[in-house]
């Protein structure tokens, strides 16, 4: 045997957990063709690709009036608990954190446009999480998933992306208000707008070359440029975590029991549920968790873990906590079990000590990341049947009306109404499920009476 081959084999054997060890019994590493070293490295990979959320989410939540330090700690804790739950309960290599798009909907629509307090908005997140849990622990989840047309599912994800992109452009000053045309382009000669554009383009270039942690690198790079230009004040890198007290158990559940909040709760529920289902299916395929008969190993447990994470997240002060598609990066690095997710969770807990760094990240840096993530989310439109106008039109209505009305809930409601009307008037009654009829009546009542 070649000496190098012998050394490699010995290293691999050393990384394997002993057959009778707790790690092997709990995560079945050998059965999944992996080892401790691989799982830890995969967890590090996933964390770096999704760590931008610890800078982006607190900035968005602070705009809703939440204490930014508490929001930072809540982001880390909510993500960590979600990852640990996914790892220990479902044994899946999936990282979780507050969902992009839903956090913007929380701040800029529910709080900003509708005028609710962030405590009431957290109450709506909590209730949507409870509904998701109930559905995940019963057959209601599968019934509803099967009832919603594929075109509307993809349109929801794309619409959230367009909504998120508009917010990123607004934060950066690239898009500004206009009395004549409603919106217009801002000055790219302004340093924040230019740096936001640079951050966006840098992420795109680095992602093309598959650079490890492209989003995180770009955010930190333009923050450094801002510091060098004198528009970012250095505040340190490491400290003890800020207090979680301002957001811990601060949700106002009673206040969320308002008729006008029904569409908000459903928006949180639908986007979270369909985003989770799509992410988990994609990760399962890449991680080899799909069986020959089509069954996916521990899928019910993964869905239960994800839905439970949203409830836990609301308790500490987070928008819906959901599975991240960035988990695929860890799977590509060899992650196959829950030990990968647990590694991500531990790293999120460690990130709590970098609050000063998070506080330095300027809005234009996070805006560049928002715009990039938004572009990725719109790719779902490619899966819509563009030949059938009764599918295409509701999908476009859903996706376009989210940013134009500045509300994910309005986009979903208008899309569902358009779908039912078009299918009904063209005689395609079989395409309308009982759940769609019920949602049609509910959303129509929202526009008539609210």
Tab-separated table of C-alpha atoms in Angstrom:
chain	number	residue	atom	x	y	z
A	1	UNK	CA	0.000	0.000	0.000
A	2	UNK	CA	1.208	3.533	-0.851
A	3	UNK	CA	2.361	5.394	2.336
A	4	UNK	CA	0.034	8.349	1.605
A	5	UNK	CA	-2.940	6.052	1.139
A	6	UNK	CA	-2.112	4.307	4.397
A	7	UNK	CA	-1.939	7.646	6.229
A	8	UNK	CA	-5.276	8.792	4.786
A	9	UNK	CA	-6.969	5.544	5.777
A	10	UNK	CA	-5.549	5.777	9.293
A	11	UNK	CA	-6.833	9.354	9.641
A	12	UNK	CA	-10.280	8.316	8.483
A	13	UNK	CA	-10.355	5.444	10.943
A	14	UNK	CA	-9.298	7.768	13.732
A	15	UNK	CA	-12.182	10.103	12.919
A	16	UNK	CA	-14.744	7.333	13.219
A	17	UNK	CA	-16.632	7.207	16.484
A	18	UNK	CA	-16.186	3.883	18.324
A	19	UNK	CA	-19.013	1.432	17.454
A	20	UNK	CA	-20.357	1.465	21.002
A	21	UNK	CA	-19.971	5.226	21.570
A	22	UNK	CA	-22.893	7.537	22.298
A	23	UNK	CA	-22.256	9.520	19.110
A	24	UNK	CA	-22.441	6.397	16.965
A	25	UNK	CA	-25.581	5.113	18.683
A	26	UNK	CA	-27.312	8.500	18.547
A	27	UNK	CA	-26.455	9.644	15.020
A	28	UNK	CA	-25.672	6.338	13.235
A	29	UNK	CA	-22.590	7.842	11.632
A	30	UNK	CA	-21.284	4.618	10.089
A	31	UNK	CA	-24.681	3.785	8.591
A	32	UNK	CA	-24.698	7.187	6.881
A	33	UNK	CA	-21.132	6.800	5.623
A	34	UNK	CA	-19.683	9.652	7.637
A	35	UNK	CA	-17.547	10.379	10.698
A	36	UNK	CA	-17.178	12.983	13.429
A	37	UNK	CA	-14.547	15.084	11.645
A	38	UNK	CA	-16.605	15.260	8.455
A	39	UNK	CA	-19.769	16.202	10.331
A	40	UNK	CA	-18.045	18.981	12.278
A	41	UNK	CA	-16.448	20.412	9.126
A	42	UNK	CA	-19.816	20.236	7.339
A	43	UNK	CA	-21.404	22.106	10.234
A	44	UNK	CA	-18.730	24.799	10.030
A	45	UNK	CA	-19.372	25.087	6.288
A	46	UNK	CA	-23.126	25.500	6.766
A	47	UNK	CA	-22.634	28.056	9.531
A	48	UNK	CA	-20.314	30.251	7.477
A	49	UNK	CA	-22.714	30.267	4.511
A	50	UNK	CA	-25.687	31.310	6.689
A	51	UNK	CA	-23.899	33.407	9.344
A	52	UNK	CA	-24.914	36.601	7.532
A	53	UNK	CA	-28.297	36.281	9.266
A	54	UNK	CA	-26.751	37.257	12.624
A	55	UNK	CA	-25.924	40.660	11.087
A	56	UNK	CA	-28.950	41.136	8.837
A	57	UNK	CA	-31.806	40.043	11.106
A	58	UNK	CA	-31.037	42.298	14.118
A	59	UNK	CA	-30.840	45.319	11.785
A	60	UNK	CA	-34.266	44.536	10.329
A	61	UNK	CA	-35.832	43.797	13.716
A	62	UNK	CA	-34.387	46.988	15.209
A	63	UNK	CA	-36.294	48.927	12.533
A	64	UNK	CA	-39.479	47.538	14.136
A	65	UNK	CA	-38.516	49.126	17.465
A	66	UNK	CA	-36.875	46.105	19.073
A	67	UNK	CA	-33.689	46.463	21.078
A	68	UNK	CA	-30.944	45.606	18.565
A	69	UNK	CA	-28.698	43.913	21.119
A	70	UNK	CA	-31.543	41.719	22.342
A	71	UNK	CA	-32.546	40.995	18.735
A	72	UNK	CA	-28.973	39.898	18.017
A	73	UNK	CA	-28.954	37.488	20.955
A	74	UNK	CA	-32.458	36.269	20.065
A	75	UNK	CA	-31.285	35.554	16.519
A	76	UNK	CA	-28.374	33.483	17.789
A	77	UNK	CA	-30.413	31.622	20.415
A	78	UNK	CA	-33.413	31.006	18.143
A	79	UNK	CA	-31.137	29.654	15.421
A	80	UNK	CA	-29.124	27.555	17.885
A	81	UNK	CA	-32.177	25.957	19.506
A	82	UNK	CA	-33.682	25.214	16.091
A	83	UNK	CA	-30.456	23.557	14.932
A	84	UNK	CA	-30.108	21.514	18.120
A	85	UNK	CA	-33.712	20.353	17.855
A	86	UNK	CA	-33.229	19.364	14.219
A	87	UNK	CA	-30.011	17.544	15.033
A	88	UNK	CA	-31.095	15.625	18.112
A	89	UNK	CA	-34.719	14.903	17.165
A	90	UNK	CA	-34.666	14.467	13.384
A	91	UNK	CA	-30.979	13.577	12.881
A	92	UNK	CA	-30.880	15.778	9.771
A	93	UNK	CA	-27.898	17.934	8.634
A	94	UNK	CA	-30.019	21.088	8.393
A	95	UNK	CA	-29.295	24.515	9.856
A	96	UNK	CA	-32.152	26.770	10.965
A	97	UNK	CA	-32.390	30.514	11.588
A	98	UNK	CA	-34.923	33.373	11.314
A	99	UNK	CA	-36.336	33.389	7.787
A	100	UNK	CA	-35.307	36.036	5.284
A	101	UNK	CA	-38.311	37.814	3.814
A	102	UNK	CA	-40.539	36.995	6.753
A	103	UNK	CA	-38.402	39.200	8.988
A	104	UNK	CA	-38.872	42.055	6.500
A	105	UNK	CA	-42.625	41.395	6.364
A	106	UNK	CA	-42.652	41.464	10.175
A	107	UNK	CA	-40.964	44.875	10.348
A	108	UNK	CA	-42.005	46.809	7.280
A	109	UNK	CA	-45.572	45.553	6.826
A	110	UNK	CA	-47.017	44.281	10.102
A	111	UNK	CA	-45.324	46.930	12.242
A	112	UNK	CA	-44.546	49.679	9.718
A	113	UNK	CA	-47.598	49.675	7.425
A	114	UNK	CA	-50.302	48.055	9.567
A	115	UNK	CA	-49.255	49.870	12.727
A	116	UNK	CA	-49.108	46.918	15.133
A	117	UNK	CA	-46.487	46.811	17.869
A	118	UNK	CA	-43.608	44.383	17.478
A	119	UNK	CA	-44.970	42.517	20.507
A	120	UNK	CA	-48.251	41.838	18.655
A	121	UNK	CA	-46.297	40.862	15.539
A	122	UNK	CA	-44.353	38.349	17.648
A	123	UNK	CA	-47.699	37.060	18.909
A	124	UNK	CA	-48.725	36.422	15.287
A	125	UNK	CA	-45.448	34.568	14.702
A	126	UNK	CA	-46.133	32.475	17.788
A	127	UNK	CA	-49.678	31.596	16.644
A	128	UNK	CA	-48.520	30.724	13.124
A	129	UNK	CA	-45.857	28.485	14.667
A	130	UNK	CA	-48.438	26.744	16.832
A	131	UNK	CA	-50.630	26.162	13.756
A	132	UNK	CA	-47.626	24.792	11.880
A	133	UNK	CA	-46.877	22.480	14.808
A	134	UNK	CA	-50.462	21.199	14.942
A	135	UNK	CA	-50.363	20.555	11.199
A	136	UNK	CA	-46.977	18.827	11.434
A	137	UNK	CA	-48.162	16.499	14.184
A	138	UNK	CA	-51.326	15.580	12.256
A	139	UNK	CA	-52.307	14.895	8.655
A	140	UNK	CA	-53.471	18.491	8.189
A	141	UNK	CA	-50.025	19.445	6.902
A	142	UNK	CA	-50.090	16.965	4.028
A	143	UNK	CA	-53.707	17.853	3.244
A	144	UNK	CA	-52.932	21.552	2.960
A	145	UNK	CA	-49.682	20.999	1.066
A	146	UNK	CA	-51.558	18.897	-1.484
A	147	UNK	CA	-54.361	21.473	-1.708
A	148	UNK	CA	-52.251	24.473	-2.738
A	149	UNK	CA	-51.392	24.579	-6.473
A	150	UNK	CA	-47.714	24.302	-7.384
A	151	UNK	CA	-47.858	27.569	-9.331
A	152	UNK	CA	-48.913	29.499	-6.225
A	153	UNK	CA	-46.286	27.784	-4.074
A	154	UNK	CA	-43.469	28.864	-6.396
A	155	UNK	CA	-45.010	32.318	-6.815
A	156	UNK	CA	-45.043	32.847	-3.040
A	157	UNK	CA	-41.316	32.228	-2.778
A	158	UNK	CA	-40.580	34.475	-5.748
A	159	UNK	CA	-42.866	37.211	-4.428
A	160	UNK	CA	-41.137	37.160	-1.050
A	161	UNK	CA	-37.873	37.556	-2.952
A	162	UNK	CA	-39.145	40.589	-4.881
A	163	UNK	CA	-40.465	42.086	-1.630
A	164	UNK	CA	-37.109	41.518	0.060
A	165	UNK	CA	-35.277	43.005	-2.914
A	166	UNK	CA	-37.366	46.180	-2.838
A	167	UNK	CA	-36.602	46.593	0.860
A	168	UNK	CA	-32.881	46.112	0.230
A	169	UNK	CA	-32.936	48.709	-2.557
A	170	UNK	CA	-34.846	51.110	-0.300
A	171	UNK	CA	-32.437	50.671	2.624
A	172	UNK	CA	-29.470	51.258	0.315
A	173	UNK	CA	-31.000	54.410	-1.193
A	174	UNK	CA	-30.834	52.897	-4.678
A	175	UNK	CA	-34.629	53.215	-4.938
A	176	UNK	CA	-36.183	56.334	-3.409
A	177	UNK	CA	-39.712	57.834	-3.235
A	178	UNK	CA	-40.956	60.066	-6.043
A	179	UNK	CA	-44.111	62.183	-6.141
A	180	UNK	CA	-44.248	61.951	-9.929
A	181	UNK	CA	-43.603	58.221	-10.434
A	182	UNK	CA	-44.089	56.753	-6.932
A	183	UNK	CA	-40.497	55.440	-6.907
A	184	UNK	CA	-37.359	56.364	-8.805
A	185	UNK	CA	-33.647	55.658	-8.757
A	186	UNK	CA	-31.494	57.319	-6.128
A	187	UNK	CA	-27.992	58.666	-6.661
A	188	UNK	CA	-25.377	55.944	-7.042
A	189	UNK	CA	-22.769	58.616	-6.269
A	190	UNK	CA	-23.851	58.479	-2.611
A	191	UNK	CA	-21.352	56.269	-0.792
A	192	UNK	CA	-23.916	54.015	0.994
A	193	UNK	CA	-25.734	53.273	-2.295
A	194	UNK	CA	-22.459	52.623	-4.093
A	195	UNK	CA	-21.218	50.294	-1.349
A	196	UNK	CA	-24.529	48.402	-1.307
A	197	UNK	CA	-24.189	47.883	-5.058
A	198	UNK	CA	-20.575	46.811	-4.588
A	199	UNK	CA	-21.601	44.315	-1.887
A	200	UNK	CA	-24.276	42.830	-4.162
A	201	UNK	CA	-21.898	42.481	-7.124
A	202	UNK	CA	-19.113	41.120	-4.926
A	203	UNK	CA	-21.422	38.386	-3.609
A	204	UNK	CA	-22.418	37.513	-7.176
A	205	UNK	CA	-18.799	37.229	-8.355
A	206	UNK	CA	-17.631	35.255	-5.313
A	207	UNK	CA	-20.635	32.934	-5.564
A	208	UNK	CA	-19.850	32.286	-9.226
A	209	UNK	CA	-16.390	31.105	-8.203
A	210	UNK	CA	-17.909	29.133	-5.299
A	211	UNK	CA	-15.929	31.056	-2.705
A	212	UNK	CA	-16.545	29.768	0.808
A	213	UNK	CA	-18.849	32.195	2.726
A	214	UNK	CA	-19.346	34.641	-0.170
A	215	UNK	CA	-22.135	36.635	1.508
A	216	UNK	CA	-20.342	36.920	4.844
A	217	UNK	CA	-17.052	37.952	3.195
A	218	UNK	CA	-18.784	40.646	1.128
A	219	UNK	CA	-20.666	42.096	4.109
A	220	UNK	CA	-17.466	42.343	6.154
A	221	UNK	CA	-15.486	43.729	3.201
A	222	UNK	CA	-17.811	46.678	2.516
A	223	UNK	CA	-18.092	47.309	6.262
A	224	UNK	CA	-14.299	47.625	6.350
A	225	UNK	CA	-14.412	50.005	3.367
A	226	UNK	CA	-17.021	52.083	5.202
A	227	UNK	CA	-14.787	52.163	8.291
A	228	UNK	CA	-11.808	53.248	6.170
A	229	UNK	CA	-13.993	55.972	4.610
A	230	UNK	CA	-15.040	57.225	8.044
A	231	UNK	CA	-18.745	56.349	7.821
A	232	UNK	CA	-18.550	53.311	10.145
A	233	UNK	CA	-17.424	53.705	13.740
A	234	UNK	CA	-15.299	50.922	15.211
A	235	UNK	CA	-16.993	49.465	18.282
A	236	UNK	CA	-14.872	46.427	19.061
A	237	UNK	CA	-15.224	42.796	18.101
A	238	UNK	CA	-15.927	40.693	21.187
A	239	UNK	CA	-17.887	41.243	24.401
A	240	UNK	CA	-20.288	39.491	26.710
A	241	UNK	CA	-23.681	38.985	25.010
A	242	UNK	CA	-26.259	41.771	25.458
A	243	UNK	CA	-29.305	41.075	27.619
A	244	UNK	CA	-32.158	39.070	26.086
A	245	UNK	CA	-34.634	40.513	28.603
A	246	UNK	CA	-36.199	43.120	26.254
A	247	UNK	CA	-37.504	40.412	23.877
A	248	UNK	CA	-37.750	37.266	26.019
A	249	UNK	CA	-41.403	36.135	26.207
A	250	UNK	CA	-42.417	39.627	25.050
A	251	UNK	CA	-44.935	38.438	22.424
A	252	UNK	CA	-48.490	39.722	22.803
A	253	UNK	CA	-50.538	36.671	21.841
A	254	UNK	CA	-53.833	38.209	22.965
A	255	UNK	CA	-53.206	41.250	20.768
A	256	UNK	CA	-52.682	38.968	17.763
A	257	UNK	CA	-56.257	37.667	18.124
A	258	UNK	CA	-57.494	40.380	15.812
A	259	UNK	CA	-59.513	39.845	12.633
A	260	UNK	CA	-57.071	41.920	10.593
A	261	UNK	CA	-54.224	39.662	11.769
A	262	UNK	CA	-55.716	36.498	10.216
A	263	UNK	CA	-54.104	37.161	6.843
A	264	UNK	CA	-50.802	37.989	8.561
A	265	UNK	CA	-50.796	34.717	10.510
A	266	UNK	CA	-51.676	32.787	7.345
A	267	UNK	CA	-48.888	34.573	5.446
A	268	UNK	CA	-46.349	33.579	8.104
A	269	UNK	CA	-47.738	30.034	8.040
A	270	UNK	CA	-47.878	29.502	4.277
A	271	UNK	CA	-44.500	31.004	3.424
A	272	UNK	CA	-42.800	29.177	6.282
A	273	UNK	CA	-44.478	25.862	5.488
A	274	UNK	CA	-43.812	25.812	1.748
A	275	UNK	CA	-40.292	27.185	2.116
A	276	UNK	CA	-39.556	24.503	4.702
A	277	UNK	CA	-41.003	21.705	2.581
A	278	UNK	CA	-38.972	22.765	-0.457
A	279	UNK	CA	-35.753	23.151	1.520
A	280	UNK	CA	-36.079	19.831	3.318
A	281	UNK	CA	-36.859	17.973	0.101
A	282	UNK	CA	-33.807	19.477	-1.569
A	283	UNK	CA	-31.507	18.662	1.346
A	284	UNK	CA	-32.892	15.117	1.615
A	285	UNK	CA	-32.107	14.463	-2.040
A	286	UNK	CA	-28.545	15.795	-1.751
A	287	UNK	CA	-27.863	14.015	1.561
A	288	UNK	CA	-29.056	10.626	0.320
A	289	UNK	CA	-31.951	10.493	2.786
A	290	UNK	CA	-34.431	9.482	0.070
A	291	UNK	CA	-35.121	5.759	-0.058
A	292	UNK	CA	-35.654	3.646	-3.170
A	293	UNK	CA	-39.403	3.511	-2.500
A	294	UNK	CA	-39.596	7.332	-2.397
A	295	UNK	CA	-39.828	7.520	1.397
A	296	UNK	CA	-37.633	10.157	3.045
A	297	UNK	CA	-35.921	9.126	6.259
A	298	UNK	CA	-37.233	10.992	9.320
A	299	UNK	CA	-39.104	13.605	7.235
A	300	UNK	CA	-42.002	13.863	9.743
A	301	UNK	CA	-39.500	14.473	12.540
A	302	UNK	CA	-37.736	17.151	10.472
A	303	UNK	CA	-41.017	18.969	9.835
A	304	UNK	CA	-41.933	18.767	13.510
A	305	UNK	CA	-38.530	20.134	14.500
A	306	UNK	CA	-38.851	23.019	12.053
A	307	UNK	CA	-42.356	23.972	13.163
A	308	UNK	CA	-41.396	23.748	16.836
A	309	UNK	CA	-38.427	26.026	16.170
A	310	UNK	CA	-40.790	28.824	15.068
A	311	UNK	CA	-42.635	28.661	18.382
A	312	UNK	CA	-39.375	28.645	20.339
A	313	UNK	CA	-38.036	31.511	18.240
A	314	UNK	CA	-41.083	33.670	18.946
A	315	UNK	CA	-40.557	33.101	22.661
A	316	UNK	CA	-37.041	34.565	22.550
A	317	UNK	CA	-37.919	37.335	20.070
A	318	UNK	CA	-37.449	36.017	16.519
A	319	UNK	CA	-39.531	36.068	13.350
A	320	UNK	CA	-40.308	32.526	12.078
A	321	UNK	CA	-37.268	30.264	12.416
A	322	UNK	CA	-37.006	28.018	9.378
A	323	UNK	CA	-34.712	25.565	7.596
A	324	UNK	CA	-32.045	27.197	5.424
A	325	UNK	CA	-31.274	26.093	1.885
A	326	UNK	CA	-27.644	27.028	2.668
A	327	UNK	CA	-27.579	23.685	4.496
A	328	UNK	CA	-26.872	22.159	1.092
A	329	UNK	CA	-23.339	23.594	1.339
A	330	UNK	CA	-22.721	21.483	4.434
A	331	UNK	CA	-24.219	18.443	2.747
A	332	UNK	CA	-21.850	18.965	-0.201
A	333	UNK	CA	-19.023	19.008	2.368
A	334	UNK	CA	-20.096	15.567	3.579
A	335	UNK	CA	-22.683	16.290	6.286
A	336	UNK	CA	-25.195	13.472	6.575
A	337	UNK	CA	-26.506	13.439	10.153
A	338	UNK	CA	-27.799	15.639	12.934
A	339	UNK	CA	-24.254	16.115	14.217
A	340	UNK	CA	-23.825	18.659	11.409
A	341	UNK	CA	-26.865	20.627	12.620
A	342	UNK	CA	-25.675	20.463	16.223
A	343	UNK	CA	-22.309	21.889	15.176
A	344	UNK	CA	-24.133	24.788	13.494
A	345	UNK	CA	-26.164	25.346	16.665
A	346	UNK	CA	-23.070	25.441	18.876
A	347	UNK	CA	-21.427	27.959	16.524
A	348	UNK	CA	-24.521	30.188	16.688
A	349	UNK	CA	-24.243	30.142	20.476
A	350	UNK	CA	-20.581	31.132	20.185
A	351	UNK	CA	-21.542	33.977	17.828
A	352	UNK	CA	-23.367	35.713	20.704
A	353	UNK	CA	-20.010	37.016	21.913
A	354	UNK	CA	-19.511	39.026	18.684
A	355	UNK	CA	-22.257	41.577	19.374
A	356	UNK	CA	-19.949	44.617	18.899
A	357	UNK	CA	-19.081	43.410	15.387
A	358	UNK	CA	-22.752	42.884	14.586
A	359	UNK	CA	-23.536	46.388	15.816
A	360	UNK	CA	-20.957	47.852	13.421
A	361	UNK	CA	-22.486	46.322	10.289
A	362	UNK	CA	-24.103	49.223	8.381
A	363	UNK	CA	-27.444	49.096	6.605
A	364	UNK	CA	-25.906	49.326	3.138
A	365	UNK	CA	-23.881	46.140	3.770
A	366	UNK	CA	-26.930	44.148	4.787
A	367	UNK	CA	-28.879	45.728	1.906
A	368	UNK	CA	-26.453	44.242	-0.615
A	369	UNK	CA	-27.021	40.808	0.913
A	370	UNK	CA	-30.801	41.303	0.890
A	371	UNK	CA	-30.768	42.152	-2.816
A	372	UNK	CA	-28.654	39.095	-3.639
A	373	UNK	CA	-30.835	36.698	-1.630
A	374	UNK	CA	-33.889	38.264	-3.276
A	375	UNK	CA	-32.542	37.452	-6.741
A	376	UNK	CA	-32.036	33.819	-5.766
A	377	UNK	CA	-35.582	33.531	-4.427
A	378	UNK	CA	-37.169	34.695	-7.691
A	379	UNK	CA	-35.823	31.662	-9.584
A	380	UNK	CA	-38.915	29.738	-8.474
A	381	UNK	CA	-40.855	31.431	-11.273
A	382	UNK	CA	-39.061	29.131	-13.732
A	383	UNK	CA	-41.133	26.185	-12.433
A	384	UNK	CA	-44.514	27.738	-13.315
A	385	UNK	CA	-46.507	26.433	-16.289
A	386	UNK	CA	-46.361	29.492	-18.569
A	387	UNK	CA	-48.621	27.844	-21.175
A	388	UNK	CA	-51.707	27.796	-18.929
A	389	UNK	CA	-52.806	31.367	-18.280
A	390	UNK	CA	-55.097	30.278	-15.444
A	391	UNK	CA	-51.919	29.210	-13.633
A	392	UNK	CA	-49.652	31.963	-14.905
A	393	UNK	CA	-51.836	34.980	-14.125
A	394	UNK	CA	-52.484	34.139	-10.426
A	395	UNK	CA	-48.792	33.356	-9.995
A	396	UNK	CA	-47.768	36.727	-11.450
A	397	UNK	CA	-50.401	38.505	-9.341
A	398	UNK	CA	-49.038	36.809	-6.216
A	399	UNK	CA	-45.395	37.602	-6.949
A	400	UNK	CA	-45.826	41.161	-8.236
A	401	UNK	CA	-48.383	42.397	-5.709
A	402	UNK	CA	-46.195	41.509	-2.713
A	403	UNK	CA	-43.662	44.273	-3.411
A	404	UNK	CA	-46.186	46.667	-4.968
A	405	UNK	CA	-48.509	46.533	-1.936
A	406	UNK	CA	-45.535	46.144	0.425
A	407	UNK	CA	-47.259	43.123	1.936
A	408	UNK	CA	-46.702	39.377	1.599
A	409	UNK	CA	-50.203	38.811	2.990
A	410	UNK	CA	-51.856	40.954	0.303
A	411	UNK	CA	-49.914	39.226	-2.454
A	412	UNK	CA	-50.969	35.777	-1.238
A	413	UNK	CA	-54.600	36.837	-0.819
A	414	UNK	CA	-54.866	38.432	-4.276
A	415	UNK	CA	-53.183	35.451	-5.910
A	416	UNK	CA	-55.541	32.938	-4.283
A	417	UNK	CA	-58.604	34.970	-5.233
A	418	UNK	CA	-57.407	35.283	-8.853
A	419	UNK	CA	-56.680	31.526	-9.043
A	420	UNK	CA	-60.120	30.440	-7.831
A	421	UNK	CA	-61.968	32.933	-10.052
A	422	UNK	CA	-60.027	31.983	-13.196
A	423	UNK	CA	-60.296	28.229	-12.620
A	424	UNK	CA	-64.003	28.475	-11.753
A	425	UNK	CA	-64.895	30.670	-14.747
A	426	UNK	CA	-62.993	28.420	-17.165
A	427	UNK	CA	-64.703	25.258	-15.925
A	428	UNK	CA	-61.637	23.748	-14.228
A	429	UNK	CA	-63.495	22.921	-11.047
A	430	UNK	CA	-61.336	19.918	-10.211
A	431	UNK	CA	-58.358	22.242	-9.806
A	432	UNK	CA	-60.083	23.981	-6.874
A	433	UNK	CA	-59.750	22.027	-3.642
A	434	UNK	CA	-62.060	22.510	-0.639
A	435	UNK	CA	-59.199	24.292	1.131
A	436	UNK	CA	-58.916	26.758	-1.751
A	437	UNK	CA	-62.649	27.530	-1.615
A	438	UNK	CA	-62.339	28.202	2.127
A	439	UNK	CA	-59.294	30.441	1.637
A	440	UNK	CA	-61.025	32.253	-1.223
A	441	UNK	CA	-63.947	33.172	1.033
A	442	UNK	CA	-61.589	34.188	3.838
A	443	UNK	CA	-59.408	36.402	1.656
A	444	UNK	CA	-62.378	37.923	-0.164
A	445	UNK	CA	-63.889	38.835	3.194
A	446	UNK	CA	-60.585	40.473	4.143
A	447	UNK	CA	-60.769	42.852	1.155
A	448	UNK	CA	-64.485	43.576	1.592
A	449	UNK	CA	-64.696	44.113	5.338
A	450	UNK	CA	-61.167	45.115	6.454
